[in-house]
PDB file of C-alpha atoms in Angstrom:
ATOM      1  CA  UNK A   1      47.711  64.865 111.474  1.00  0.00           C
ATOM      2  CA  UNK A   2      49.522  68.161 111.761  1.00  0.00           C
ATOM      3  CA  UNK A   3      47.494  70.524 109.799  1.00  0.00           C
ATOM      4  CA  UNK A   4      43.530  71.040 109.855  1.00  0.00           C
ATOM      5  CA  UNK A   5      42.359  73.548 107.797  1.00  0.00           C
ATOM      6  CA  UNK A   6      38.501  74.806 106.885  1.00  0.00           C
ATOM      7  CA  UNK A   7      38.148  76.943 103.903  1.00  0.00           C
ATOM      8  CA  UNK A   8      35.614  77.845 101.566  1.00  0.00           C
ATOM      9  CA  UNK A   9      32.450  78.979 103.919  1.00  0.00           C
ATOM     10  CA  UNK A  10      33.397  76.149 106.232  1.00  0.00           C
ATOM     11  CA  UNK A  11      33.068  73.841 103.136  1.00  0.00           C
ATOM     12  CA  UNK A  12      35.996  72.280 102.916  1.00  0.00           C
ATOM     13  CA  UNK A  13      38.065  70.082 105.628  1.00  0.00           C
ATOM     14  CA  UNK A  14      41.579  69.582 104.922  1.00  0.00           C
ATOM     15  CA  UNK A  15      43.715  67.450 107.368  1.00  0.00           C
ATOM     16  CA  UNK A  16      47.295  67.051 106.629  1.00  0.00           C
ATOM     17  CA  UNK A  17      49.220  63.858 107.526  1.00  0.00           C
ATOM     18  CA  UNK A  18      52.735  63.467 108.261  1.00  0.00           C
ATOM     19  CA  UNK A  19      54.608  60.883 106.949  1.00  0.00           C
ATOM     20  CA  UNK A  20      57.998  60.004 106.919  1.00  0.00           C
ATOM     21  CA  UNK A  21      59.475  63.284 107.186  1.00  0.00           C
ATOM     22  CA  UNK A  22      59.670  63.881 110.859  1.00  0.00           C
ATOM     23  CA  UNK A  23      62.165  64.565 113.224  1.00  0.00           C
ATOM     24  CA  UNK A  24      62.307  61.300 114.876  1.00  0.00           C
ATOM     25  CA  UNK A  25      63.261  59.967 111.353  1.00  0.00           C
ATOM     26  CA  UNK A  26      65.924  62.381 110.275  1.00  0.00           C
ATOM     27  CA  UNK A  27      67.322  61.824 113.832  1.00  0.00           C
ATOM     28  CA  UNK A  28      67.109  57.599 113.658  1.00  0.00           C
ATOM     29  CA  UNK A  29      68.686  57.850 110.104  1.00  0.00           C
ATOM     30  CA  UNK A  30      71.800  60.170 110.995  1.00  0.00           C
ATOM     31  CA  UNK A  31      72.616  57.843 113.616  1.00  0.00           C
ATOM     32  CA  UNK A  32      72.288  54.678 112.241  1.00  0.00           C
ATOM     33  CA  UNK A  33      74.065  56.356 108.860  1.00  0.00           C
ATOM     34  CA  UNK A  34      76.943  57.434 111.136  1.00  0.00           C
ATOM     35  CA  UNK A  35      77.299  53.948 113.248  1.00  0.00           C
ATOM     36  CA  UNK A  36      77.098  51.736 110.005  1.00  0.00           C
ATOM     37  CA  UNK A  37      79.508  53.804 108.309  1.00  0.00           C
ATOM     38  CA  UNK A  38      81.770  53.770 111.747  1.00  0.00           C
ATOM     39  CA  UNK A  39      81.697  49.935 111.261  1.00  0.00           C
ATOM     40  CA  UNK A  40      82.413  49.987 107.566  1.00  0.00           C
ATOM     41  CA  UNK A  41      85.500  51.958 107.996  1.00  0.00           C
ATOM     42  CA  UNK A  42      86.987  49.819 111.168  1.00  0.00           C
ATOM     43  CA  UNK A  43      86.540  46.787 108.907  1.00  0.00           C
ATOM     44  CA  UNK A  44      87.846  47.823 106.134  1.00  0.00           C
ATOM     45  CA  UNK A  45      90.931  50.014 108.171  1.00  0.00           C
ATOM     46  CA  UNK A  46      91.601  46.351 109.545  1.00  0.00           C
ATOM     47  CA  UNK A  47      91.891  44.761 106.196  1.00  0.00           C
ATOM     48  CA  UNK A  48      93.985  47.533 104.372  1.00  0.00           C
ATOM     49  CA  UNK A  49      95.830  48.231 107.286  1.00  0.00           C
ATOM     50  CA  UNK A  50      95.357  52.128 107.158  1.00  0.00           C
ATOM     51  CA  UNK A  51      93.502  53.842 109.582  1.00  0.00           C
ATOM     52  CA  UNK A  52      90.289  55.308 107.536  1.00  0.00           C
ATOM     53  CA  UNK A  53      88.727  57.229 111.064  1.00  0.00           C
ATOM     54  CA  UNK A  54      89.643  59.679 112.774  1.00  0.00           C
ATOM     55  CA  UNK A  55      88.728  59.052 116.597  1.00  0.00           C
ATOM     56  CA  UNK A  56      90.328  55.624 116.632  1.00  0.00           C
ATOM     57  CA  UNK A  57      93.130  53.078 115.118  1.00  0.00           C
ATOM     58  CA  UNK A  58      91.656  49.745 114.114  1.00  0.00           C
ATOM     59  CA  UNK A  59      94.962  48.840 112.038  1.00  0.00           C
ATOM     60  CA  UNK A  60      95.205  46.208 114.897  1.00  0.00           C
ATOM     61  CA  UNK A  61      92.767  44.567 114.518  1.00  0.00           C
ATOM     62  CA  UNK A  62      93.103  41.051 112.891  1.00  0.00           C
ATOM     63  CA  UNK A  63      90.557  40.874 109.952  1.00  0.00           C
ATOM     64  CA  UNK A  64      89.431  37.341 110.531  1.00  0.00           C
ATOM     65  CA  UNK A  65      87.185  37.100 113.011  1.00  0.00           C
ATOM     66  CA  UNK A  66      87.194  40.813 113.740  1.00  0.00           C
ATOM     67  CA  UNK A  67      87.203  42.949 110.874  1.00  0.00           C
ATOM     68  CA  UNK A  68      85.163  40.071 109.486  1.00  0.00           C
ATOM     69  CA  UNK A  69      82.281  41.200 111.905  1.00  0.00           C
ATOM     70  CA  UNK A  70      82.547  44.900 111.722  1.00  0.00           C
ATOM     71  CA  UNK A  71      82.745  44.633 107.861  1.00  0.00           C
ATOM     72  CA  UNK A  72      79.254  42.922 108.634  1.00  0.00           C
ATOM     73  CA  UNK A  73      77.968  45.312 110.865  1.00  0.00           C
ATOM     74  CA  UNK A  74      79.205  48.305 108.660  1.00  0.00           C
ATOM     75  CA  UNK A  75      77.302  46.727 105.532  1.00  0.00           C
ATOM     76  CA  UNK A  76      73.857  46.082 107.428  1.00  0.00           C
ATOM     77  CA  UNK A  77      73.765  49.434 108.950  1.00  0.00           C
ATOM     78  CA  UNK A  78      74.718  51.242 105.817  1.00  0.00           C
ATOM     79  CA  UNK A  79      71.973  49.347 103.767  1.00  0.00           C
ATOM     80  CA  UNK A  80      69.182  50.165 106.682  1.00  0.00           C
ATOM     81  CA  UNK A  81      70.368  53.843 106.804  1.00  0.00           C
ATOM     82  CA  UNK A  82      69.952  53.673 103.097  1.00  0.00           C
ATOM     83  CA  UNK A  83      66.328  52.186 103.337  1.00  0.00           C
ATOM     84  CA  UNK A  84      65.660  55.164 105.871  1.00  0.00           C
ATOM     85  CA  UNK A  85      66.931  57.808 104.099  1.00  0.00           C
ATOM     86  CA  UNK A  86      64.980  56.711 100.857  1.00  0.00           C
ATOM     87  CA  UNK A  87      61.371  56.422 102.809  1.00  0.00           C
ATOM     88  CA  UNK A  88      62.286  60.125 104.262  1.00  0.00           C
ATOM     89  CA  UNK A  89      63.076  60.782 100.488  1.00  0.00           C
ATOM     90  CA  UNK A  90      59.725  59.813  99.412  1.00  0.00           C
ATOM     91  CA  UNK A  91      57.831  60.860 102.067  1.00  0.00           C
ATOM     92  CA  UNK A  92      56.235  57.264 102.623  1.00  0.00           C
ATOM     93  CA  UNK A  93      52.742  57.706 104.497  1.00  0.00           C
ATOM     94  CA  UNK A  94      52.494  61.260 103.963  1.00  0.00           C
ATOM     95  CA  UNK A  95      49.292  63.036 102.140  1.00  0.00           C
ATOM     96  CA  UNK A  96      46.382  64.520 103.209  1.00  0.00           C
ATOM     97  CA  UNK A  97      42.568  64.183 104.048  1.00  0.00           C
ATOM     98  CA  UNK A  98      39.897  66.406 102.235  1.00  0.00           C
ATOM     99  CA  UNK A  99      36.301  66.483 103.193  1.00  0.00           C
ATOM    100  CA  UNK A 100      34.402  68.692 100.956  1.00  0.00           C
ATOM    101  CA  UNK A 101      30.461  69.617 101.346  1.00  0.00           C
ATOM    102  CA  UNK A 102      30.547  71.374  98.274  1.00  0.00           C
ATOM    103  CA  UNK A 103      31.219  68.453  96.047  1.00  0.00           C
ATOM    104  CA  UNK A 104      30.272  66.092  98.602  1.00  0.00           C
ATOM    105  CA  UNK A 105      33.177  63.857  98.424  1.00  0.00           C
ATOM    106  CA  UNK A 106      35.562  62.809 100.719  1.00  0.00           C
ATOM    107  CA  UNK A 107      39.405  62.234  99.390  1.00  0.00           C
ATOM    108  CA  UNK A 108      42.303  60.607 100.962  1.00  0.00           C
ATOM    109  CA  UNK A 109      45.602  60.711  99.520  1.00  0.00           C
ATOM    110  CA  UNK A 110      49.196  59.015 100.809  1.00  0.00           C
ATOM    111  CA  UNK A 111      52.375  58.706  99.097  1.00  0.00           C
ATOM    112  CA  UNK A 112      53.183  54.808  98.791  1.00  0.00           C
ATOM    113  CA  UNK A 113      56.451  53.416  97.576  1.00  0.00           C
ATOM    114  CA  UNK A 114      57.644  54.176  93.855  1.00  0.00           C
ATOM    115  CA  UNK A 115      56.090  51.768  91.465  1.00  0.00           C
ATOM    116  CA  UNK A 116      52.372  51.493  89.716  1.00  0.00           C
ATOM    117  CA  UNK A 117      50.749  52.052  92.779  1.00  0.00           C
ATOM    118  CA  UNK A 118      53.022  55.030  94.482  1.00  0.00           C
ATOM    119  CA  UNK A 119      50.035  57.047  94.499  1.00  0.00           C
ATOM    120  CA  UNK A 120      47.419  55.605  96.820  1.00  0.00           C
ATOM    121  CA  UNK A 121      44.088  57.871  96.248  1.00  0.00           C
ATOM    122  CA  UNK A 122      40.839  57.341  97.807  1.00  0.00           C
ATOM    123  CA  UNK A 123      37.419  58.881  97.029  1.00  0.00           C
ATOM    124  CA  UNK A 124      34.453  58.104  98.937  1.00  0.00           C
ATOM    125  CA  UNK A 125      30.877  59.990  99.150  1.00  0.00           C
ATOM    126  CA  UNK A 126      30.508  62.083 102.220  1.00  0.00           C
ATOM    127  CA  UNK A 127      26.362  60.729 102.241  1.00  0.00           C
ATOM    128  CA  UNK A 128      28.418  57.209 102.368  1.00  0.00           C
ATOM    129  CA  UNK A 129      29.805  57.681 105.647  1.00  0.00           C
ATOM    130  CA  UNK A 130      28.632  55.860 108.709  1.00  0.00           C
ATOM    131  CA  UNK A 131      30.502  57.148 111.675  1.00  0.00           C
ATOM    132  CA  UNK A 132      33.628  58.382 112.652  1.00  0.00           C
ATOM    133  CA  UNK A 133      35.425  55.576 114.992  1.00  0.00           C
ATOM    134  CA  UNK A 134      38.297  56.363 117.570  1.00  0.00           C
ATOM    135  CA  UNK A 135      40.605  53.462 118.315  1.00  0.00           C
ATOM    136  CA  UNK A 136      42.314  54.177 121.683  1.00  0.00           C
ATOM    137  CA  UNK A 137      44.551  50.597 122.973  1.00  0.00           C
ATOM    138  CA  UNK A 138      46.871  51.413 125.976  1.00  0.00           C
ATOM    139  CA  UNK A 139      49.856  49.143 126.830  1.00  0.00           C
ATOM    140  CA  UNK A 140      53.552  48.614 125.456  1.00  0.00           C
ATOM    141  CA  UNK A 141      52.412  49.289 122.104  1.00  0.00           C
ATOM    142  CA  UNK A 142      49.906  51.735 122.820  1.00  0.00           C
ATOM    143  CA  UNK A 143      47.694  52.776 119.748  1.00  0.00           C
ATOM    144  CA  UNK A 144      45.316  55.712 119.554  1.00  0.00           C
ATOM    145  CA  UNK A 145      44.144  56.043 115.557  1.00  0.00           C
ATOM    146  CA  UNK A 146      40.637  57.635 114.112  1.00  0.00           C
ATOM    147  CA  UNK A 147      38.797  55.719 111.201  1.00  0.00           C
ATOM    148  CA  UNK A 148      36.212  56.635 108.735  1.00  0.00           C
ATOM    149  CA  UNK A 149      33.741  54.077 108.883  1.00  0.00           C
ATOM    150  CA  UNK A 150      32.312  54.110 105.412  1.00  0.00           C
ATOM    151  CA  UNK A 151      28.865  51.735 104.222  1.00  0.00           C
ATOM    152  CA  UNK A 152      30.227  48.712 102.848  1.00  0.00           C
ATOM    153  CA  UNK A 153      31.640  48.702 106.743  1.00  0.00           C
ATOM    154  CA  UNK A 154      35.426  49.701 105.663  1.00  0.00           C
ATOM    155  CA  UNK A 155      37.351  51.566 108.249  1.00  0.00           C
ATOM    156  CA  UNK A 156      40.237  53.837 106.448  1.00  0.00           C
ATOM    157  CA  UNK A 157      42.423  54.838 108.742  1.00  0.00           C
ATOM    158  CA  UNK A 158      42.535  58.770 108.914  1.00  0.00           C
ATOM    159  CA  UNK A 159      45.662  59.498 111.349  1.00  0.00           C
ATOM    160  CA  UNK A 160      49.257  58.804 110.802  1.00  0.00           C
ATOM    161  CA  UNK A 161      51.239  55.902 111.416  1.00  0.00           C
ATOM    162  CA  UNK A 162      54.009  55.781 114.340  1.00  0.00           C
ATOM    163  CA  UNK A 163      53.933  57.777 117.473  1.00  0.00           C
ATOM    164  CA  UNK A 164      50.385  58.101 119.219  1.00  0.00           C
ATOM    165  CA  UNK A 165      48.498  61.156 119.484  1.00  0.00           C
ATOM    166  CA  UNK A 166      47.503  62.587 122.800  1.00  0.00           C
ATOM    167  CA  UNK A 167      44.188  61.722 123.769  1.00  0.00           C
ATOM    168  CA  UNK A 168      42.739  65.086 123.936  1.00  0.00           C
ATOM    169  CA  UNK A 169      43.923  65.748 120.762  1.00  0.00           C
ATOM    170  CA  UNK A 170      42.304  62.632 119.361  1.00  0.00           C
ATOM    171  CA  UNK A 171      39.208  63.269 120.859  1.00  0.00           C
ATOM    172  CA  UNK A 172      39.598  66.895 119.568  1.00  0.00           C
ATOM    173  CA  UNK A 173      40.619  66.141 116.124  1.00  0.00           C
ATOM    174  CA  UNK A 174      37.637  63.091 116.108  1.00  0.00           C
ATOM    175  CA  UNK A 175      34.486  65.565 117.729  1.00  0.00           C
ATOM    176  CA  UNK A 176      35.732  68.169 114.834  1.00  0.00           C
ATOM    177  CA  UNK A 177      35.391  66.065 112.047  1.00  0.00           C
ATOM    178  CA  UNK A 178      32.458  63.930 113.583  1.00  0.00           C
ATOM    179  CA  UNK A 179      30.926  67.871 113.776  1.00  0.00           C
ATOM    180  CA  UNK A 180      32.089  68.683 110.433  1.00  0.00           C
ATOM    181  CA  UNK A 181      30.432  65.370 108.723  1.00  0.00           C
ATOM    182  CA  UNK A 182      26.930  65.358 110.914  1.00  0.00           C
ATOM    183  CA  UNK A 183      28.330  61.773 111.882  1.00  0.00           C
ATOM    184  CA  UNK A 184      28.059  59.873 115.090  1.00  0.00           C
ATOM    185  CA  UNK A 185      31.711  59.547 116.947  1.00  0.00           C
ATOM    186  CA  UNK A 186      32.319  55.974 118.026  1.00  0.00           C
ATOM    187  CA  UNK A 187      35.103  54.643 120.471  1.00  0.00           C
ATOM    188  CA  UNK A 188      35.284  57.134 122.855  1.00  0.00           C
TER     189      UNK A 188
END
């Protein structure tokens, strides 16, 4: 969550969530887009015998086992840059969180992939909610995520997927919205 913003009186929460589009992204996808075209090149310069880069000459290179391989490489890492730049493209996991006292609803919106269900749209009643719980798990794989505990004891995940917030911002970002609500906060 990048944005918060109350409007309205201090009637409305809005929380926006980043999803795909970050830097990280754009960064992993240029390079893997670069390498797997690299690859793609070298095996195919080995099989045409004409040097298709410019910072090296594969022409030497025999095309069985070698080019073979790269061909391979070139293919795989073309397809996953592909795959990347597409979820950037749609913005996969991006949305926003809306808690308004005024209507007394709460709605949570992400961008799926394209199909029937692209548009993933919650709506819950804000007298429905239970409690705001934190999820902190340190390790390798750390994981630090806020839920909205809702009645029928579902927890929707409110923060983004990927990189971790810091834990003073997840405290912050979970006492505001516990304060906003009138919930408890759990987890921390």
């Amino acid at each position: 969550m990048a944005v918060q913003q109350v409007t309205q009186d201090n009637l409305v929460l809005r929380q926006e969530v980043i999803g795909s589009r970050r830097f990280s992204n754009y960064w992993w996808a240029t390079i893997v887009s670069l390498g797997g075209l690299g690859f793609l090149l070298s095996g195919l310069s080995s099989y045409l015998k004409v040097n298709l880069l410019l910072v090296s000459n594969t022409t030497s290179l025999q095309f069985i086992p070698q080019g073979v391989a790269l061909l391979f490489y070139g293919v795989a890492g073309t397809l996953l840059a592909s795959y990347l730049w597409l979820c950037i493209y749609w913005n996969l996991g991006g949305g926003y969180n809306e808690f308004n006292k005024k209507t007394g609803t709460i709605k949570i919106f992400r961008w799926g992939f394209p199909g029937k269900n692209r548009r993933i749209d919650l709506d819950y009643k804000i007298e429905d909610v239970q409690a705001v719980r934190a999820e902190i798990k340190e390790g390798i794989n750390p994981k630090r995520e806020l839920y909205l505990r809702v009645k029928p004891r579902r927890d929707i995940p409110l923060t983004r997927v990927g990189q971790p917030l810091s834990l003073s911002k997840l405290e912050n970002l979970g006492a505001e919205l516990a304060r906003f609500l009138e919930t408890p906060l759990e987890g921390l």
